[in-house]
Short mmCIF file of C-alpha atoms (C1' of nucleotides) in Angstrom, two decimals:
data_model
loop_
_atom_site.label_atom_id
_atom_site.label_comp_id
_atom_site.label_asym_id
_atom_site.label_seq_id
_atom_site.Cartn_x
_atom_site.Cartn_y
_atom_site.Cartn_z
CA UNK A 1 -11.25 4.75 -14.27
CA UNK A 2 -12.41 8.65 -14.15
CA UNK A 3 -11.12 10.94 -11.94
CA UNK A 4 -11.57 14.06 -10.97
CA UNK A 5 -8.44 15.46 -9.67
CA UNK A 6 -7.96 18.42 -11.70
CA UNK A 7 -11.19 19.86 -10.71
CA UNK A 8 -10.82 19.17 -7.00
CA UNK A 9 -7.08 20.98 -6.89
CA UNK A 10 -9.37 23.60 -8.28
CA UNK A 11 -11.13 24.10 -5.32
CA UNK A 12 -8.35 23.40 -3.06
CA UNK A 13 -6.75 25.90 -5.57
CA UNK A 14 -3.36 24.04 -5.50
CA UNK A 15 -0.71 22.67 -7.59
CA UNK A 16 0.35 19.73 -9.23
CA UNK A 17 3.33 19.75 -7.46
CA UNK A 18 1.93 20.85 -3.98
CA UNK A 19 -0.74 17.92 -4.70
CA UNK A 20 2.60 15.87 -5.03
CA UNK A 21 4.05 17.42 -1.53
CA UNK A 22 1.10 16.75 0.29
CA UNK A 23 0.50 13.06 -0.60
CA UNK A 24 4.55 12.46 -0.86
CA UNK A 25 4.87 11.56 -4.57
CA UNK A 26 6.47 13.11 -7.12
CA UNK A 27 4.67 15.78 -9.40
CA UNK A 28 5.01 13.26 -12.50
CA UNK A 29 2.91 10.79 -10.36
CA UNK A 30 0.00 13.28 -10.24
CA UNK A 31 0.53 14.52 -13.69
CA UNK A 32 0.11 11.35 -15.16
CA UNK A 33 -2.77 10.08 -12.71
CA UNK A 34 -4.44 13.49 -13.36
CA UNK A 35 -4.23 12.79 -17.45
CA UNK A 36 -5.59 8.98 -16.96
CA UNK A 37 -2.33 7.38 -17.94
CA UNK A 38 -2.52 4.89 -15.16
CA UNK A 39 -4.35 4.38 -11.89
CA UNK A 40 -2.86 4.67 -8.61
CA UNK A 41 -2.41 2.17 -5.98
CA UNK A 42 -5.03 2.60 -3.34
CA UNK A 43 -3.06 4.61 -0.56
CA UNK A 44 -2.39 7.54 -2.89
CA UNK A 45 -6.19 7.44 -3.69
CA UNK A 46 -6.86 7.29 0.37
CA UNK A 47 -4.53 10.09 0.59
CA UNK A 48 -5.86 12.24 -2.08
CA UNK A 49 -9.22 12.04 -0.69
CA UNK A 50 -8.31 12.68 2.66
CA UNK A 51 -6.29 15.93 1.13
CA UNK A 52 -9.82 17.06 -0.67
CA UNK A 53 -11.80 16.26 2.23
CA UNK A 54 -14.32 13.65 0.20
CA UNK A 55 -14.69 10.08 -0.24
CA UNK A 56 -12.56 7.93 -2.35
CA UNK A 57 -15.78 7.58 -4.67
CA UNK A 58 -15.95 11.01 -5.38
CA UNK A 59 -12.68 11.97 -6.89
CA UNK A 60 -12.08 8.47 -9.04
CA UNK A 61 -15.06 6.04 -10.49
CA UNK A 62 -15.52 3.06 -12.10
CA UNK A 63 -16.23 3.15 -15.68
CA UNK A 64 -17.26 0.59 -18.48
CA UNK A 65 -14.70 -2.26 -18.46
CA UNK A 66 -13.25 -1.51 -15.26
CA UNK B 1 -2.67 -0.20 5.08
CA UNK B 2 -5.41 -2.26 7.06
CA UNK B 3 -8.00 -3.36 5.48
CA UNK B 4 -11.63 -5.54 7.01
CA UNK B 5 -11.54 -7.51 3.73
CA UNK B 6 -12.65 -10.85 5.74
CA UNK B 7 -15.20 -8.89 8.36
CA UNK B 8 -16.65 -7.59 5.08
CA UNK B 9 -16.68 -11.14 3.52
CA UNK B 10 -17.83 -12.70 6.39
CA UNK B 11 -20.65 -9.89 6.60
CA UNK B 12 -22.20 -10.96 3.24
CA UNK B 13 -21.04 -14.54 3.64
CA UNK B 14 -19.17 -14.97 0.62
CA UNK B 15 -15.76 -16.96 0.21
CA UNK B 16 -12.30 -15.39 -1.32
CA UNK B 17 -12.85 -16.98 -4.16
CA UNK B 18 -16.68 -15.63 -4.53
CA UNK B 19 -15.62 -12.18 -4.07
CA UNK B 20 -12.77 -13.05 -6.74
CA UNK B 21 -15.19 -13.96 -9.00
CA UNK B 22 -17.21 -10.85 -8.55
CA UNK B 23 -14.50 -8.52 -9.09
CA UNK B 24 -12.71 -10.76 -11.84
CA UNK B 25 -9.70 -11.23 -9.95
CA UNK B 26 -7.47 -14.04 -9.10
CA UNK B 27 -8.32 -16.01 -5.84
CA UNK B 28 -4.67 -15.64 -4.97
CA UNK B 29 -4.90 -11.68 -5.21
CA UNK B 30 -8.11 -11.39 -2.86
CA UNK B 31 -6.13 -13.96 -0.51
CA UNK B 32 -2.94 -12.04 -0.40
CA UNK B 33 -4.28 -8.63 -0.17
CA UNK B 34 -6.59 -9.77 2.53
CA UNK B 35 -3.65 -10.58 4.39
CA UNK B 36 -1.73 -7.23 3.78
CA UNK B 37 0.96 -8.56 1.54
CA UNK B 38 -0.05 -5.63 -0.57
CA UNK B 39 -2.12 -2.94 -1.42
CA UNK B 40 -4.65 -3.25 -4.40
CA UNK B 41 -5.09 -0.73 -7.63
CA UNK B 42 -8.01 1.53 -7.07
CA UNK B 43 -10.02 0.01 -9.58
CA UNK B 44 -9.98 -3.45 -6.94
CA UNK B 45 -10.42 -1.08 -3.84
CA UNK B 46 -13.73 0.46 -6.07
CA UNK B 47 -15.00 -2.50 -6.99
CA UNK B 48 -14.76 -4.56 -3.25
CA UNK B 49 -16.40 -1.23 -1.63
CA UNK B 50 -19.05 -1.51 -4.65
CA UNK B 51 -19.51 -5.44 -3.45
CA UNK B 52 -19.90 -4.55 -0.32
CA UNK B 53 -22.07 -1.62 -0.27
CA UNK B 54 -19.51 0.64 1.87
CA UNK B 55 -17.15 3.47 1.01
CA UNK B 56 -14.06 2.07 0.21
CA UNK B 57 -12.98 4.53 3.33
CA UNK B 58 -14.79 1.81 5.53
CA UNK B 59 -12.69 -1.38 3.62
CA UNK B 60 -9.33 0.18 3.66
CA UNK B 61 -7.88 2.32 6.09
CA UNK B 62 -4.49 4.07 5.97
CA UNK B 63 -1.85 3.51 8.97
CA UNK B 64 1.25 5.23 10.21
CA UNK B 65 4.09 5.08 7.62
CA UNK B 66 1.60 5.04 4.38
"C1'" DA C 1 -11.51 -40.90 10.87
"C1'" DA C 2 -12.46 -39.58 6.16
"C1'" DC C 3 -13.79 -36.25 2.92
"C1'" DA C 4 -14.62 -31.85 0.87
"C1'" DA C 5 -14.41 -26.90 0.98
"C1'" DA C 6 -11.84 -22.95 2.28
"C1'" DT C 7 -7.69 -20.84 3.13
"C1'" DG C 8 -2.46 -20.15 3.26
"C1'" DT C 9 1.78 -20.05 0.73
"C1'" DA C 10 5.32 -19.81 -2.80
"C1'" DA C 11 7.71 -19.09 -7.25
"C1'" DA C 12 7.87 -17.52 -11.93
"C1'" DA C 13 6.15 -14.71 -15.35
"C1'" DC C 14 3.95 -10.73 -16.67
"C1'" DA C 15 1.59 -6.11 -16.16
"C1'" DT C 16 1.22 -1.83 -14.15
"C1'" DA C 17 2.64 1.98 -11.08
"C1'" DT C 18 6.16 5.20 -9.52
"C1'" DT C 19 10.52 7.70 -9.64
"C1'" DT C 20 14.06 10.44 -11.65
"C1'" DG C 21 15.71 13.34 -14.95
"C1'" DT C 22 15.00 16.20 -18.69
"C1'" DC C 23 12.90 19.12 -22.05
"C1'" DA C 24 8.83 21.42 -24.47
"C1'" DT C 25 4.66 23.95 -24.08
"C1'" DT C 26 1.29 26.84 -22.05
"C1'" DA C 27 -0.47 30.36 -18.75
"C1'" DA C 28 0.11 34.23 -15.99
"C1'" DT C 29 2.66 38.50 -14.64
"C1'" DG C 30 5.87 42.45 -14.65
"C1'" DC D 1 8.23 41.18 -24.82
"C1'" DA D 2 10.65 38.70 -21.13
"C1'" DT D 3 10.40 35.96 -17.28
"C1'" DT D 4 8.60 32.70 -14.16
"C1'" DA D 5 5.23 29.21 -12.64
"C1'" DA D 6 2.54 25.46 -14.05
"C1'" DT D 7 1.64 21.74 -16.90
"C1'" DG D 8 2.47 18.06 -20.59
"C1'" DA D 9 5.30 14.52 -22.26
"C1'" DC D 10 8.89 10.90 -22.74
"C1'" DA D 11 12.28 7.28 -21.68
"C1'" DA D 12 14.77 4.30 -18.60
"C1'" DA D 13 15.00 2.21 -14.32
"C1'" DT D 14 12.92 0.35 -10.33
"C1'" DA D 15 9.09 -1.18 -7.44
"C1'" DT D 16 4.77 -3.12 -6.82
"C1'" DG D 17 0.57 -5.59 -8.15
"C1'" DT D 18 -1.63 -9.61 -10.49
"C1'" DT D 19 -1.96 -14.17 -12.66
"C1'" DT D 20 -1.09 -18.92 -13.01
"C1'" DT D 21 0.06 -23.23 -11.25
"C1'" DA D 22 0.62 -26.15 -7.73
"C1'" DC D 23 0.73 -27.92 -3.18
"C1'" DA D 24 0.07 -27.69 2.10
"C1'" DT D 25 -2.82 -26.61 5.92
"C1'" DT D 26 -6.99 -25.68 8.24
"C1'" DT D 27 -11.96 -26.06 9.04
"C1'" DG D 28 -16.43 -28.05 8.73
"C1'" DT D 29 -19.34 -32.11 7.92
"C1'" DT D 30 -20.73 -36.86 7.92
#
DNA sequence: AACAAATGTAAAACATATTTGTCATTAATG
DNA sequence: CATTAATGACAAATATGTTTTACATTTGTT
């Protein structure tokens, strides 16, 4: 699993923890989802898309062994 | 979270434990998340949508209280 | 009715996600 | 340089997802 939060806060130009906020987690959540340490349960991925405005697809993908 | 994990089946015609296969899951994990006992990883959520040629938007669907 | 295929369910064990708290490090700004 | 905001990291505790095994129930077919 990619993802591609960091670069969509960047055009949302917000925070870690205002990315938390919005999507009710705590900042460590999206800390360690942004740095690939784990991969989130499928309503945080719903919500983050629906925060960036994109499709699921589009801010985490598949990769080799997946 | 809702989710049309048996329209979708039913759609292409395949059985839980097809779609299990495909996605290289337990049986027992497409049955119970198809029944909303809980909500899959990402990487599951990916995968079904990929099965099913839809945006995982279209599979799972976020509800009051999520 | 009998049989097979598909689905529902449940418990235990194990794996992974998420929170909370805390501290270190890196940018950015006055 | 000093200060503040943002990010990285870590450990322990808790919650949630996933597998395995096994059996019960439903559905479709002959």
């Amino acid at each position: 699993m990619k993802n591609n939060l960091r670069v969509q806060r960047a055009i949302k130009n917000i925070t870690q923890a205002e990315l938390a906020d919005l999507i009710q987690v705590s900042r460590q959540t999206i800390n360690t989802i942004e740095s690939g340490k784990y991969v989130p349960s499928t309503v945080l991925a719903l919500k983050m898309a629906k925060v960036f405005n994109v499709p699921v697809e589009e801010v985490f993908q598949l990769e080799e062994g997946d």
